[in-house]
XYZ file of C-alpha atoms in Angstrom:
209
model
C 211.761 94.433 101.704
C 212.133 95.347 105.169
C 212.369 99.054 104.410
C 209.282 98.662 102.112
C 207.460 97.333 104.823
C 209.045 100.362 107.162
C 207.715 103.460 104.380
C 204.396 101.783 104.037
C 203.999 101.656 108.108
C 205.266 105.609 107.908
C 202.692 106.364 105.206
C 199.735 104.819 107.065
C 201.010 106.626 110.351
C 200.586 109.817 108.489
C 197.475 109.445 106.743
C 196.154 108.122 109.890
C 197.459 111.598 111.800
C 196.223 113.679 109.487
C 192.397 111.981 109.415
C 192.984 112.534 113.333
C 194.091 116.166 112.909
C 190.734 116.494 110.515
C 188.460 115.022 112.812
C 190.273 117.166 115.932
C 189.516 120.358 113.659
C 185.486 119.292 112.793
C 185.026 118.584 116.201
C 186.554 121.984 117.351
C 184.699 124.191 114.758
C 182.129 127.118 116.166
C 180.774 127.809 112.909
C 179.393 124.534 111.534
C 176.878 125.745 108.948
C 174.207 124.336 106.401
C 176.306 121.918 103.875
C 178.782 120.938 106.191
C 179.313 117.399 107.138
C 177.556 116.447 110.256
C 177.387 113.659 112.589
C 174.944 110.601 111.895
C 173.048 111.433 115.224
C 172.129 114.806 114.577
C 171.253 113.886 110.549
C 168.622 111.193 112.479
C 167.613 114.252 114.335
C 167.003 116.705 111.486
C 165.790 113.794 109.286
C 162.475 114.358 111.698
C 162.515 117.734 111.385
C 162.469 117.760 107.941
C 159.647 115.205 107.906
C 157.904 117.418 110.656
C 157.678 120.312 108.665
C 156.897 118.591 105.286
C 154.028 116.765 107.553
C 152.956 120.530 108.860
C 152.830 122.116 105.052
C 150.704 119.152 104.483
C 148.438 120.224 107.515
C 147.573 123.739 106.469
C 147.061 122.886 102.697
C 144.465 120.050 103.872
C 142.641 123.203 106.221
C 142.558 125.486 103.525
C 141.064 122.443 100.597
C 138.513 122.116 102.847
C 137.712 124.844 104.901
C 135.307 128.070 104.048
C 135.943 130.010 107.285
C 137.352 133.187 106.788
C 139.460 133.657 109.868
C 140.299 130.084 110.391
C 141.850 130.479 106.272
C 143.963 133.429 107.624
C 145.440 131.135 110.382
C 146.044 128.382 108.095
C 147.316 130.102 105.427
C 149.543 132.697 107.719
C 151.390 129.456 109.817
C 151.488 127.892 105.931
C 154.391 130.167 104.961
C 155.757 130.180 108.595
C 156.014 126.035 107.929
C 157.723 125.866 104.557
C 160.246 128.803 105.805
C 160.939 126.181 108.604
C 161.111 123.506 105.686
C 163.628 125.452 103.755
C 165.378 126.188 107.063
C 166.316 122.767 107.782
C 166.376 121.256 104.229
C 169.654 123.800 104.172
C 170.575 121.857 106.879
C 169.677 118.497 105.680
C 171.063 116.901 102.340
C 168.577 115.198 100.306
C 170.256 111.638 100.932
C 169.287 111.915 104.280
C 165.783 112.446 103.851
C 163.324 109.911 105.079
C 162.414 107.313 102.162
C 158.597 107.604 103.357
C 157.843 111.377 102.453
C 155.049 110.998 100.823
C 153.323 108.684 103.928
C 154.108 112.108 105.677
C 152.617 114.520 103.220
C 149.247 111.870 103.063
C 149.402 111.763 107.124
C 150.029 115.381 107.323
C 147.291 116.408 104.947
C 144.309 114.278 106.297
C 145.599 115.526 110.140
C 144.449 119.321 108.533
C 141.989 117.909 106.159
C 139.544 116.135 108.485
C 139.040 118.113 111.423
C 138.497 120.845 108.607
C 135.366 119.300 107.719
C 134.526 119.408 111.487
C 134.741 123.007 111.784
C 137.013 125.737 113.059
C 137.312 123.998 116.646
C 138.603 120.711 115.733
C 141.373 122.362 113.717
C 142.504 124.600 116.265
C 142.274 121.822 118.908
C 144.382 119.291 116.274
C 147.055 122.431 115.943
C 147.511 122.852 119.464
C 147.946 118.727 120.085
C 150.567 118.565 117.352
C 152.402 121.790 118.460
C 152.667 120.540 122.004
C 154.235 117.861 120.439
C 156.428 119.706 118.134
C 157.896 121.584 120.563
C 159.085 118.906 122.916
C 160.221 117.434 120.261
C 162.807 120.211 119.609
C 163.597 121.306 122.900
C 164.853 117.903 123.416
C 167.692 118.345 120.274
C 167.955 121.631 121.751
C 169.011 120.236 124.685
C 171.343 117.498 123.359
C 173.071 120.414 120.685
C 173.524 122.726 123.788
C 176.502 120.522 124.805
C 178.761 121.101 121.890
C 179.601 124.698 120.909
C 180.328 123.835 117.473
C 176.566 123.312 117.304
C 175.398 126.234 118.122
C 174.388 127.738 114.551
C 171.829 124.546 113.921
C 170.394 125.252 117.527
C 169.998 128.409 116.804
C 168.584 127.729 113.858
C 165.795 124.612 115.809
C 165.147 127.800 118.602
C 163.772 129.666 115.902
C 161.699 126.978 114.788
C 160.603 126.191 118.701
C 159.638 129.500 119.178
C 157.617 130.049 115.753
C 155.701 126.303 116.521
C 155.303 127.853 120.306
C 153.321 130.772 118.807
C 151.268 128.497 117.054
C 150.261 126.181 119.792
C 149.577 129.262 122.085
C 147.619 130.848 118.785
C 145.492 127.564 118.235
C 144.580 127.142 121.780
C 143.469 131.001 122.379
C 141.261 130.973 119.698
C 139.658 127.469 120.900
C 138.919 129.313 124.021
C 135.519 130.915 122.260
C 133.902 127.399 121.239
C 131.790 124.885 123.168
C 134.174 122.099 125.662
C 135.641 119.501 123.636
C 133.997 116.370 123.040
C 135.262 112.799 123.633
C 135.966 112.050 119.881
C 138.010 115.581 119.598
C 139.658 114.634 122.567
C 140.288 111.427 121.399
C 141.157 112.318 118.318
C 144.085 114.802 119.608
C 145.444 112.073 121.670
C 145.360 109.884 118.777
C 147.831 112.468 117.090
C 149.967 113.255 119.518
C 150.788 109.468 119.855
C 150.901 109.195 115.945
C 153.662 111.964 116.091
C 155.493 110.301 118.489
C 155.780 106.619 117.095
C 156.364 108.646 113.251
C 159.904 110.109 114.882
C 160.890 106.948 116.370
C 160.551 105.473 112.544
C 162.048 108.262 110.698
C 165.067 108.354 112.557
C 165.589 105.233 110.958
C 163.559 105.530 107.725
């Protein structure tokens, strides 16, 4: 019985050493990819991501069902494709059990955010873009940040400095060609805060949700 007890001990030791050994190789990998296993952190982080850029398809498809304006259609439907490349991007990244159980709150919130300053005009869509890219690209610089301090990372912050940069464009985009309409209003102002904050307080959910 004793010796049982001894070979069971031994078998658990080595089971235990080799989950060790597994973890020790994961955690010293360079070239963690899309499909590979990834911590439950960083699956919180690109859970918003994903829900970002299924919220910023939404956008664009709710400027171009209700907007006539030829060059503000060209933006919309140019940063369109730029936001479901980003959306296949990180849903590569991103296994469909760990996407956020409220996706189509997102799609309704991201469509109206395009839809109703489309029926507004040009300006209040270009002013709404700018708010949410300003937000957006906090938003990844500060996963940026956090990835930058493990190597094996680096791939999936490459892959979120792409994004950045593309959502950067945007925001700089949206606000030059704000520049040739009348000051902002109160309500568009108002309104822009109101999305920024919405943006905010929908990460802080879906990193749960």
């Amino acid at each position: 019985m004793g010796q049982k007890r001894l070979m069971v001990a031994e078998s658990a030791a080595v089971q235990l050493s080799n989950a060790d050994k597994a973890q020790s190789f994961c955690a010293s990998r360079v070239h963690l990819a899309p499909g590979d296993i990834l911590p439950e952190w960083v699956f919180a982080h690109l859970r918003t991501d994903h829900a970002g850029e299924v919220g910023a398809v939404c956008i664009y498809q709710g400027v171009l069902q209700f907007s006539r304006d030829p060059e503000l259609r060209s933006f919309a439907e140019h940063h369109l494709a730029t936001e479901q490349k980003h959306l296949r991007l990180i849903s590569d990244w991103l296994p469909a059990a760990q996407h956020s159980r409220l996706l189509p709150l997102w799609r309704l919130a991201g469509f109206l955010t395009g839809a109703l300053p489309a029926l507004f005009g040009p300006k209040a869509v270009y002013a709404t873009i700018e708010a949410v890219e300003t937000f957006v690209n906090h938003h990844y610089e500060e996963q940026i940040l956090a990835l930058s301090r493990q190597i094996e990372f680096r791939n999936l912050r490459q892959t979120l400095l792409d994004c950045q940069a593309d959502e950067v464009a945007h925001r700089d985009e949206a606000a030059a060609a704000s520049k040739g309409f009348s000051q902002s209003g109160w309500v568009l102002r108002a309104w822009c805060a109101m999305v920024g904050a919405g943006s905010k307080a929908a990460v802080t959910l879906i990193r749960h949700i």
